[in-house]
Amino acid sequence: MKSLLILGAGGFGRTVRELAISLGDYDHIAFLDDGALDADDVIAHCGAYRRESLISEFSDAYPAFGDNSLRYAWMKELHDAGYFVPTMIHPHAYISPSADIGFGVIVLPNAVINTNTKVEDGSIINIGALIDHDCTLGVCCHIAPGAIIKANNIVPPQAKVESGTVLQRK
């Protein structure tokens, strides 16, 4: 089994933790967070990620930040430090066999990623988001709960598509 270090112990960090637990791939999960050191599962500030003891203890790390540009910067930092940044897909999401999913992508329950869609590295596909066929989502996008992206759309890097938004077919 592997171990997972999650940067950010806020709402999204806790969501990532629950997703990781549901997948059953990790025997140890801990947080780094700059503001919650009193919590039992927060072991240090985010800047501690380069400690050799953490790198040797944790195989994987995920930057659980809702800010797309911050998540993008941290993905590079973690990768450069030697961590694997995992893709985690909830078992109740549907991913087309022809979809192309990058690394560090989070897909939450009831999301749909349809035929020939490409989701680039570090993107978040939140609860119930629907992405139709032949779409491309750039690096570190966030598709919020319930958002709908109709066919043939291109979502630029680090964009956020808010809840309730429907991007019409191109």
Short mmCIF file of N, CA and C in Angstrom, two decimals:
data_model
loop_
_atom_site.label_atom_id
_atom_site.label_comp_id
_atom_site.label_asym_id
_atom_site.label_seq_id
_atom_site.Cartn_x
_atom_site.Cartn_y
_atom_site.Cartn_z
N MET A 1 0.84 -1.19 0.00
CA MET A 1 0.00 0.00 0.00
C MET A 1 0.88 1.24 0.00
N LYS A 2 0.25 2.34 -0.37
CA LYS A 2 0.96 3.61 -0.50
C LYS A 2 0.52 4.57 0.59
N SER A 3 1.20 5.69 0.65
CA SER A 3 0.84 6.74 1.59
C SER A 3 0.61 8.03 0.81
N LEU A 4 -0.30 8.87 1.32
CA LEU A 4 -0.70 10.09 0.63
C LEU A 4 -0.56 11.28 1.56
N LEU A 5 0.12 12.30 1.08
CA LEU A 5 0.27 13.57 1.78
C LEU A 5 -0.60 14.58 1.04
N ILE A 6 -1.55 15.18 1.74
CA ILE A 6 -2.46 16.15 1.14
C ILE A 6 -2.08 17.54 1.65
N LEU A 7 -1.79 18.44 0.72
CA LEU A 7 -1.50 19.83 1.09
C LEU A 7 -2.82 20.59 1.09
N GLY A 8 -3.17 21.12 2.25
CA GLY A 8 -4.43 21.83 2.42
C GLY A 8 -5.45 20.96 3.13
N ALA A 9 -5.81 21.35 4.36
CA ALA A 9 -6.74 20.56 5.17
C ALA A 9 -8.12 21.21 5.24
N GLY A 10 -8.42 22.07 4.26
CA GLY A 10 -9.74 22.70 4.20
C GLY A 10 -10.77 21.76 3.60
N GLY A 11 -11.86 22.33 3.13
CA GLY A 11 -12.95 21.53 2.59
C GLY A 11 -12.54 20.63 1.44
N PHE A 12 -11.80 21.18 0.48
CA PHE A 12 -11.39 20.36 -0.66
C PHE A 12 -10.38 19.30 -0.23
N GLY A 13 -9.49 19.65 0.68
CA GLY A 13 -8.53 18.66 1.18
C GLY A 13 -9.23 17.49 1.85
N ARG A 14 -10.26 17.78 2.63
CA ARG A 14 -11.03 16.72 3.29
C ARG A 14 -11.78 15.87 2.26
N THR A 15 -12.25 16.52 1.20
CA THR A 15 -12.91 15.78 0.12
C THR A 15 -11.93 14.83 -0.55
N VAL A 16 -10.72 15.31 -0.82
CA VAL A 16 -9.69 14.46 -1.43
C VAL A 16 -9.37 13.29 -0.51
N ARG A 17 -9.30 13.57 0.78
CA ARG A 17 -9.03 12.49 1.73
C ARG A 17 -10.12 11.41 1.67
N GLU A 18 -11.38 11.83 1.71
CA GLU A 18 -12.48 10.86 1.65
C GLU A 18 -12.46 10.08 0.34
N LEU A 19 -12.13 10.76 -0.76
CA LEU A 19 -12.02 10.08 -2.05
C LEU A 19 -10.92 9.03 -2.00
N ALA A 20 -9.77 9.41 -1.47
CA ALA A 20 -8.64 8.48 -1.37
C ALA A 20 -9.00 7.27 -0.50
N ILE A 21 -9.70 7.51 0.59
CA ILE A 21 -10.13 6.41 1.46
C ILE A 21 -11.08 5.49 0.70
N SER A 22 -12.02 6.07 -0.05
CA SER A 22 -13.00 5.24 -0.78
C SER A 22 -12.33 4.38 -1.85
N LEU A 23 -11.20 4.83 -2.37
CA LEU A 23 -10.49 4.05 -3.39
C LEU A 23 -9.68 2.91 -2.78
N GLY A 24 -9.34 3.03 -1.50
CA GLY A 24 -8.63 1.96 -0.81
C GLY A 24 -7.18 1.78 -1.21
N ASP A 25 -6.58 2.78 -1.82
CA ASP A 25 -5.20 2.66 -2.30
C ASP A 25 -4.15 3.07 -1.28
N TYR A 26 -4.56 3.68 -0.18
CA TYR A 26 -3.59 4.25 0.76
C TYR A 26 -3.79 3.68 2.15
N ASP A 27 -2.68 3.33 2.79
CA ASP A 27 -2.77 2.87 4.17
C ASP A 27 -2.46 3.99 5.16
N HIS A 28 -1.97 5.12 4.67
CA HIS A 28 -1.67 6.25 5.55
C HIS A 28 -1.92 7.54 4.77
N ILE A 29 -2.72 8.44 5.37
CA ILE A 29 -3.02 9.74 4.77
C ILE A 29 -2.81 10.80 5.83
N ALA A 30 -2.09 11.86 5.48
CA ALA A 30 -1.86 12.96 6.41
C ALA A 30 -1.92 14.28 5.63
N PHE A 31 -2.05 15.37 6.39
CA PHE A 31 -2.14 16.71 5.79
C PHE A 31 -0.94 17.56 6.14
N LEU A 32 -0.60 18.46 5.22
CA LEU A 32 0.22 19.63 5.51
C LEU A 32 -0.71 20.83 5.35
N ASP A 33 -0.67 21.76 6.30
CA ASP A 33 -1.53 22.93 6.22
C ASP A 33 -0.91 24.06 7.03
N ASP A 34 -0.95 25.25 6.49
CA ASP A 34 -0.33 26.39 7.17
C ASP A 34 -1.17 26.97 8.29
N GLY A 35 -2.44 26.57 8.39
CA GLY A 35 -3.27 27.21 9.38
C GLY A 35 -3.96 26.29 10.36
N ALA A 36 -3.72 25.00 10.32
CA ALA A 36 -4.48 24.08 11.16
C ALA A 36 -3.59 23.05 11.84
N LEU A 37 -2.49 23.50 12.41
CA LEU A 37 -1.54 22.56 13.00
C LEU A 37 -2.05 21.85 14.25
N ASP A 38 -3.16 22.32 14.81
CA ASP A 38 -3.70 21.69 16.00
C ASP A 38 -4.53 20.44 15.68
N ALA A 39 -4.89 20.24 14.43
CA ALA A 39 -5.66 19.05 14.06
C ALA A 39 -4.76 17.81 14.12
N ASP A 40 -5.33 16.68 14.53
CA ASP A 40 -4.55 15.46 14.71
C ASP A 40 -3.85 14.98 13.45
N ASP A 41 -4.49 15.16 12.30
CA ASP A 41 -3.93 14.62 11.07
C ASP A 41 -3.12 15.64 10.27
N VAL A 42 -2.93 16.86 10.80
CA VAL A 42 -2.05 17.85 10.17
C VAL A 42 -0.69 17.74 10.83
N ILE A 43 0.31 17.36 10.05
CA ILE A 43 1.61 17.03 10.64
C ILE A 43 2.65 18.15 10.52
N ALA A 44 2.40 19.13 9.64
CA ALA A 44 3.37 20.23 9.48
C ALA A 44 2.78 21.28 8.55
N HIS A 45 3.52 22.38 8.40
CA HIS A 45 3.17 23.42 7.43
C HIS A 45 3.43 22.91 6.02
N CYS A 46 2.81 23.55 5.03
CA CYS A 46 2.97 23.13 3.63
C CYS A 46 4.43 23.18 3.19
N GLY A 47 5.19 24.13 3.69
CA GLY A 47 6.58 24.25 3.29
C GLY A 47 7.46 23.08 3.69
N ALA A 48 6.94 22.19 4.52
CA ALA A 48 7.73 21.03 4.97
C ALA A 48 7.77 19.91 3.94
N TYR A 49 7.09 20.08 2.82
CA TYR A 49 7.00 19.00 1.84
C TYR A 49 8.36 18.52 1.34
N ARG A 50 9.39 19.34 1.43
CA ARG A 50 10.72 18.95 0.94
C ARG A 50 11.54 18.17 1.98
N ARG A 51 11.02 18.02 3.18
CA ARG A 51 11.75 17.27 4.20
C ARG A 51 11.98 15.84 3.72
N GLU A 52 13.21 15.39 3.83
CA GLU A 52 13.56 14.03 3.38
C GLU A 52 12.71 12.98 4.09
N SER A 53 12.43 13.22 5.36
CA SER A 53 11.62 12.25 6.12
C SER A 53 10.22 12.12 5.53
N LEU A 54 9.64 13.21 5.05
CA LEU A 54 8.31 13.14 4.44
C LEU A 54 8.37 12.50 3.05
N ILE A 55 9.39 12.85 2.29
CA ILE A 55 9.54 12.27 0.95
C ILE A 55 9.71 10.75 1.04
N SER A 56 10.44 10.29 2.05
CA SER A 56 10.63 8.84 2.18
C SER A 56 9.39 8.15 2.76
N GLU A 57 8.58 8.87 3.54
CA GLU A 57 7.39 8.27 4.15
C GLU A 57 6.17 8.27 3.23
N PHE A 58 6.05 9.31 2.40
CA PHE A 58 4.87 9.48 1.56
C PHE A 58 5.24 9.35 0.08
N SER A 59 4.67 8.36 -0.58
CA SER A 59 4.94 8.15 -2.01
C SER A 59 4.21 9.16 -2.87
N ASP A 60 3.00 9.52 -2.46
CA ASP A 60 2.14 10.38 -3.25
C ASP A 60 1.82 11.65 -2.47
N ALA A 61 1.58 12.72 -3.21
CA ALA A 61 1.14 13.98 -2.60
C ALA A 61 0.18 14.67 -3.55
N TYR A 62 -0.81 15.35 -2.96
CA TYR A 62 -1.79 16.07 -3.77
C TYR A 62 -2.01 17.47 -3.20
N PRO A 63 -1.91 18.50 -4.06
CA PRO A 63 -2.16 19.87 -3.61
C PRO A 63 -3.66 20.18 -3.67
N ALA A 64 -4.34 20.08 -2.57
CA ALA A 64 -5.80 20.22 -2.52
C ALA A 64 -6.19 21.68 -2.32
N PHE A 65 -5.92 22.47 -3.33
CA PHE A 65 -6.23 23.89 -3.30
C PHE A 65 -7.25 24.19 -4.39
N GLY A 66 -8.33 24.87 -4.02
CA GLY A 66 -9.34 25.25 -5.00
C GLY A 66 -8.86 26.31 -5.97
N ASP A 67 -7.88 27.09 -5.57
CA ASP A 67 -7.29 28.11 -6.45
C ASP A 67 -6.50 27.38 -7.54
N ASN A 68 -6.96 27.49 -8.77
CA ASN A 68 -6.37 26.72 -9.87
C ASN A 68 -4.91 27.05 -10.11
N SER A 69 -4.54 28.32 -10.04
CA SER A 69 -3.14 28.69 -10.29
C SER A 69 -2.24 28.21 -9.16
N LEU A 70 -2.73 28.24 -7.93
CA LEU A 70 -1.96 27.74 -6.79
C LEU A 70 -1.79 26.22 -6.90
N ARG A 71 -2.86 25.52 -7.26
CA ARG A 71 -2.77 24.07 -7.43
C ARG A 71 -1.77 23.73 -8.53
N TYR A 72 -1.78 24.50 -9.61
CA TYR A 72 -0.85 24.27 -10.72
C TYR A 72 0.60 24.42 -10.26
N ALA A 73 0.89 25.49 -9.52
CA ALA A 73 2.26 25.72 -9.03
C ALA A 73 2.70 24.60 -8.08
N TRP A 74 1.81 24.19 -7.19
CA TRP A 74 2.16 23.15 -6.23
C TRP A 74 2.32 21.78 -6.89
N MET A 75 1.56 21.52 -7.95
CA MET A 75 1.74 20.23 -8.65
C MET A 75 3.17 20.12 -9.16
N LYS A 76 3.68 21.19 -9.73
CA LYS A 76 5.05 21.19 -10.24
C LYS A 76 6.04 21.02 -9.08
N GLU A 77 5.84 21.76 -7.99
CA GLU A 77 6.74 21.66 -6.83
C GLU A 77 6.78 20.23 -6.28
N LEU A 78 5.63 19.63 -6.13
CA LEU A 78 5.57 18.27 -5.57
C LEU A 78 6.22 17.26 -6.50
N HIS A 79 5.95 17.39 -7.78
CA HIS A 79 6.57 16.49 -8.76
C HIS A 79 8.09 16.64 -8.74
N ASP A 80 8.56 17.88 -8.73
CA ASP A 80 10.01 18.14 -8.72
C ASP A 80 10.68 17.62 -7.45
N ALA A 81 9.92 17.57 -6.35
CA ALA A 81 10.47 17.07 -5.08
C ALA A 81 10.50 15.54 -5.03
N GLY A 82 9.86 14.88 -6.00
CA GLY A 82 9.91 13.43 -6.04
C GLY A 82 8.62 12.71 -5.70
N TYR A 83 7.56 13.45 -5.46
CA TYR A 83 6.27 12.82 -5.17
C TYR A 83 5.55 12.47 -6.47
N PHE A 84 4.69 11.46 -6.40
CA PHE A 84 3.76 11.17 -7.48
C PHE A 84 2.47 11.91 -7.16
N VAL A 85 1.94 12.67 -8.11
CA VAL A 85 0.67 13.38 -7.93
C VAL A 85 -0.42 12.52 -8.60
N PRO A 86 -1.24 11.85 -7.80
CA PRO A 86 -2.15 10.85 -8.36
C PRO A 86 -3.41 11.44 -8.99
N THR A 87 -3.94 10.70 -9.93
CA THR A 87 -5.30 10.92 -10.43
C THR A 87 -6.21 10.05 -9.57
N MET A 88 -7.32 10.63 -9.11
CA MET A 88 -8.27 9.86 -8.30
C MET A 88 -9.66 10.03 -8.89
N ILE A 89 -10.28 8.93 -9.24
CA ILE A 89 -11.60 8.93 -9.86
C ILE A 89 -12.55 8.13 -8.98
N HIS A 90 -13.59 8.79 -8.52
CA HIS A 90 -14.57 8.13 -7.66
C HIS A 90 -15.24 6.98 -8.42
N PRO A 91 -15.49 5.86 -7.74
CA PRO A 91 -16.10 4.72 -8.42
C PRO A 91 -17.50 4.99 -8.98
N HIS A 92 -18.18 6.04 -8.50
CA HIS A 92 -19.51 6.37 -9.02
C HIS A 92 -19.47 7.47 -10.07
N ALA A 93 -18.32 7.74 -10.64
CA ALA A 93 -18.21 8.64 -11.79
C ALA A 93 -18.17 7.77 -13.04
N TYR A 94 -18.57 8.35 -14.18
CA TYR A 94 -18.46 7.63 -15.44
C TYR A 94 -17.40 8.31 -16.29
N ILE A 95 -16.42 7.54 -16.71
CA ILE A 95 -15.36 8.01 -17.61
C ILE A 95 -15.42 7.15 -18.87
N SER A 96 -15.65 7.77 -20.01
CA SER A 96 -15.67 7.03 -21.27
C SER A 96 -14.33 6.34 -21.49
N PRO A 97 -14.35 5.15 -22.05
CA PRO A 97 -13.08 4.47 -22.36
C PRO A 97 -12.21 5.26 -23.34
N SER A 98 -12.81 6.13 -24.13
CA SER A 98 -12.02 6.92 -25.09
C SER A 98 -11.59 8.27 -24.53
N ALA A 99 -11.97 8.58 -23.30
CA ALA A 99 -11.54 9.84 -22.68
C ALA A 99 -10.05 9.76 -22.32
N ASP A 100 -9.40 10.89 -22.34
CA ASP A 100 -7.97 10.99 -22.00
C ASP A 100 -7.86 11.83 -20.74
N ILE A 101 -7.47 11.21 -19.64
CA ILE A 101 -7.42 11.87 -18.34
C ILE A 101 -5.96 12.04 -17.94
N GLY A 102 -5.56 13.27 -17.64
CA GLY A 102 -4.18 13.56 -17.26
C GLY A 102 -3.86 13.12 -15.84
N PHE A 103 -2.66 13.47 -15.38
CA PHE A 103 -2.29 13.12 -14.01
C PHE A 103 -2.76 14.21 -13.05
N GLY A 104 -2.97 13.81 -11.80
CA GLY A 104 -3.40 14.76 -10.78
C GLY A 104 -4.83 15.25 -10.96
N VAL A 105 -5.64 14.52 -11.70
CA VAL A 105 -7.03 14.89 -11.92
C VAL A 105 -7.89 14.27 -10.82
N ILE A 106 -8.83 15.03 -10.30
CA ILE A 106 -9.79 14.55 -9.31
C ILE A 106 -11.16 14.52 -9.97
N VAL A 107 -11.83 13.37 -9.92
CA VAL A 107 -13.18 13.23 -10.45
C VAL A 107 -14.06 12.71 -9.32
N LEU A 108 -15.08 13.49 -8.97
CA LEU A 108 -15.93 13.18 -7.82
C LEU A 108 -17.21 12.45 -8.25
N PRO A 109 -18.02 11.99 -7.28
CA PRO A 109 -19.17 11.14 -7.59
C PRO A 109 -20.14 11.78 -8.59
N ASN A 110 -20.71 10.91 -9.41
CA ASN A 110 -21.76 11.25 -10.37
C ASN A 110 -21.31 12.20 -11.47
N ALA A 111 -20.03 12.43 -11.60
CA ALA A 111 -19.52 13.20 -12.73
C ALA A 111 -19.49 12.30 -13.95
N VAL A 112 -19.62 12.91 -15.13
CA VAL A 112 -19.56 12.18 -16.39
C VAL A 112 -18.55 12.87 -17.29
N ILE A 113 -17.62 12.09 -17.82
CA ILE A 113 -16.67 12.57 -18.82
C ILE A 113 -16.88 11.67 -20.03
N ASN A 114 -17.42 12.25 -21.10
CA ASN A 114 -17.90 11.45 -22.21
C ASN A 114 -16.85 11.23 -23.30
N THR A 115 -17.28 10.65 -24.38
CA THR A 115 -16.46 10.16 -25.49
C THR A 115 -15.47 11.20 -26.03
N ASN A 116 -14.23 10.76 -26.20
CA ASN A 116 -13.16 11.56 -26.82
C ASN A 116 -12.89 12.90 -26.13
N THR A 117 -13.21 12.99 -24.87
CA THR A 117 -12.92 14.21 -24.12
C THR A 117 -11.55 14.10 -23.49
N LYS A 118 -10.83 15.22 -23.48
CA LYS A 118 -9.50 15.26 -22.87
C LYS A 118 -9.56 16.18 -21.65
N VAL A 119 -9.13 15.65 -20.51
CA VAL A 119 -9.03 16.42 -19.27
C VAL A 119 -7.56 16.50 -18.92
N GLU A 120 -7.00 17.70 -19.00
CA GLU A 120 -5.56 17.84 -18.78
C GLU A 120 -5.22 17.84 -17.29
N ASP A 121 -3.94 17.75 -17.01
CA ASP A 121 -3.39 17.57 -15.66
C ASP A 121 -3.98 18.55 -14.64
N GLY A 122 -4.22 18.03 -13.44
CA GLY A 122 -4.57 18.86 -12.29
C GLY A 122 -5.98 19.39 -12.25
N SER A 123 -6.84 18.95 -13.15
CA SER A 123 -8.20 19.47 -13.17
C SER A 123 -9.07 18.79 -12.11
N ILE A 124 -10.11 19.50 -11.70
CA ILE A 124 -11.09 18.98 -10.74
C ILE A 124 -12.43 18.90 -11.47
N ILE A 125 -13.00 17.71 -11.49
CA ILE A 125 -14.34 17.52 -12.04
C ILE A 125 -15.22 17.20 -10.83
N ASN A 126 -15.99 18.17 -10.42
CA ASN A 126 -16.70 18.09 -9.15
C ASN A 126 -17.99 17.27 -9.28
N ILE A 127 -18.67 17.13 -8.16
CA ILE A 127 -19.86 16.28 -8.02
C ILE A 127 -20.89 16.62 -9.09
N GLY A 128 -21.29 15.61 -9.86
CA GLY A 128 -22.38 15.77 -10.81
C GLY A 128 -22.07 16.62 -12.03
N ALA A 129 -20.83 16.98 -12.25
CA ALA A 129 -20.49 17.76 -13.45
C ALA A 129 -20.60 16.85 -14.67
N LEU A 130 -21.08 17.41 -15.78
CA LEU A 130 -21.26 16.66 -17.01
C LEU A 130 -20.42 17.29 -18.11
N ILE A 131 -19.56 16.49 -18.70
CA ILE A 131 -18.72 16.96 -19.80
C ILE A 131 -19.00 16.05 -20.98
N ASP A 132 -19.60 16.61 -22.01
CA ASP A 132 -20.03 15.82 -23.16
C ASP A 132 -18.85 15.47 -24.06
N HIS A 133 -19.14 14.89 -25.19
CA HIS A 133 -18.12 14.35 -26.08
C HIS A 133 -17.26 15.45 -26.73
N ASP A 134 -16.03 15.06 -27.05
CA ASP A 134 -15.11 15.87 -27.85
C ASP A 134 -14.79 17.24 -27.24
N CYS A 135 -14.70 17.29 -25.94
CA CYS A 135 -14.31 18.53 -25.25
C CYS A 135 -12.84 18.42 -24.83
N THR A 136 -12.24 19.57 -24.59
CA THR A 136 -10.89 19.62 -24.03
C THR A 136 -10.90 20.58 -22.86
N LEU A 137 -10.42 20.10 -21.72
CA LEU A 137 -10.27 20.94 -20.54
C LEU A 137 -8.79 21.16 -20.33
N GLY A 138 -8.38 22.42 -20.26
CA GLY A 138 -6.97 22.75 -20.07
C GLY A 138 -6.46 22.36 -18.70
N VAL A 139 -5.19 22.57 -18.49
CA VAL A 139 -4.51 22.24 -17.23
C VAL A 139 -5.17 22.98 -16.06
N CYS A 140 -5.39 22.25 -14.98
CA CYS A 140 -5.87 22.79 -13.70
C CYS A 140 -7.17 23.58 -13.81
N CYS A 141 -8.11 23.05 -14.57
CA CYS A 141 -9.46 23.62 -14.59
C CYS A 141 -10.24 23.11 -13.38
N HIS A 142 -11.31 23.81 -13.06
CA HIS A 142 -12.23 23.34 -12.03
C HIS A 142 -13.63 23.41 -12.62
N ILE A 143 -14.26 22.27 -12.76
CA ILE A 143 -15.64 22.20 -13.22
C ILE A 143 -16.48 21.95 -11.97
N ALA A 144 -17.21 22.98 -11.54
CA ALA A 144 -17.91 22.97 -10.25
C ALA A 144 -19.11 22.01 -10.27
N PRO A 145 -19.66 21.71 -9.07
CA PRO A 145 -20.77 20.77 -8.99
C PRO A 145 -21.92 21.16 -9.91
N GLY A 146 -22.38 20.18 -10.68
CA GLY A 146 -23.54 20.38 -11.53
C GLY A 146 -23.33 21.17 -12.80
N ALA A 147 -22.13 21.62 -13.07
CA ALA A 147 -21.88 22.36 -14.32
C ALA A 147 -21.99 21.40 -15.50
N ILE A 148 -22.41 21.95 -16.64
CA ILE A 148 -22.57 21.15 -17.85
C ILE A 148 -21.76 21.78 -18.96
N ILE A 149 -20.93 20.96 -19.58
CA ILE A 149 -20.15 21.41 -20.74
C ILE A 149 -20.62 20.56 -21.91
N LYS A 150 -21.33 21.21 -22.83
CA LYS A 150 -21.85 20.48 -23.99
C LYS A 150 -20.73 20.20 -24.98
N ALA A 151 -21.02 19.41 -25.98
CA ALA A 151 -20.03 18.86 -26.92
C ALA A 151 -19.16 19.91 -27.59
N ASN A 152 -17.93 19.50 -27.90
CA ASN A 152 -16.99 20.25 -28.73
C ASN A 152 -16.49 21.55 -28.10
N ASN A 153 -16.53 21.68 -26.80
CA ASN A 153 -16.04 22.89 -26.13
C ASN A 153 -14.58 22.75 -25.75
N ILE A 154 -13.91 23.87 -25.67
CA ILE A 154 -12.55 23.94 -25.16
C ILE A 154 -12.57 24.88 -23.96
N VAL A 155 -12.18 24.37 -22.81
CA VAL A 155 -12.11 25.18 -21.60
C VAL A 155 -10.64 25.53 -21.40
N PRO A 156 -10.31 26.82 -21.33
CA PRO A 156 -8.90 27.22 -21.24
C PRO A 156 -8.24 26.80 -19.92
N PRO A 157 -6.92 26.72 -19.92
CA PRO A 157 -6.19 26.35 -18.70
C PRO A 157 -6.58 27.23 -17.51
N GLN A 158 -6.69 26.61 -16.36
CA GLN A 158 -6.94 27.24 -15.07
C GLN A 158 -8.28 27.97 -14.99
N ALA A 159 -9.20 27.63 -15.88
CA ALA A 159 -10.53 28.24 -15.85
C ALA A 159 -11.41 27.54 -14.82
N LYS A 160 -12.40 28.27 -14.33
CA LYS A 160 -13.41 27.66 -13.46
C LYS A 160 -14.76 27.82 -14.13
N VAL A 161 -15.48 26.71 -14.23
CA VAL A 161 -16.84 26.72 -14.74
C VAL A 161 -17.73 26.53 -13.52
N GLU A 162 -18.49 27.56 -13.18
CA GLU A 162 -19.26 27.58 -11.93
C GLU A 162 -20.48 26.65 -11.96
N SER A 163 -20.96 26.31 -10.78
CA SER A 163 -22.16 25.49 -10.63
C SER A 163 -23.32 26.12 -11.40
N GLY A 164 -24.10 25.28 -12.06
CA GLY A 164 -25.26 25.76 -12.80
C GLY A 164 -24.96 26.29 -14.19
N THR A 165 -23.70 26.46 -14.52
CA THR A 165 -23.33 26.96 -15.84
C THR A 165 -23.56 25.86 -16.88
N VAL A 166 -24.05 26.27 -18.04
CA VAL A 166 -24.15 25.37 -19.18
C VAL A 166 -23.38 26.01 -20.32
N LEU A 167 -22.25 25.41 -20.70
CA LEU A 167 -21.49 25.88 -21.86
C LEU A 167 -22.12 25.23 -23.08
N GLN A 168 -22.69 26.05 -23.94
CA GLN A 168 -23.41 25.54 -25.10
C GLN A 168 -22.47 24.88 -26.10
N ARG A 169 -23.00 23.98 -26.87
CA ARG A 169 -22.25 23.25 -27.89
C ARG A 169 -21.61 24.21 -28.87
N LYS A 170 -20.35 23.94 -29.19
CA LYS A 170 -19.62 24.78 -30.16
C LYS A 170 -19.81 24.24 -31.55
#
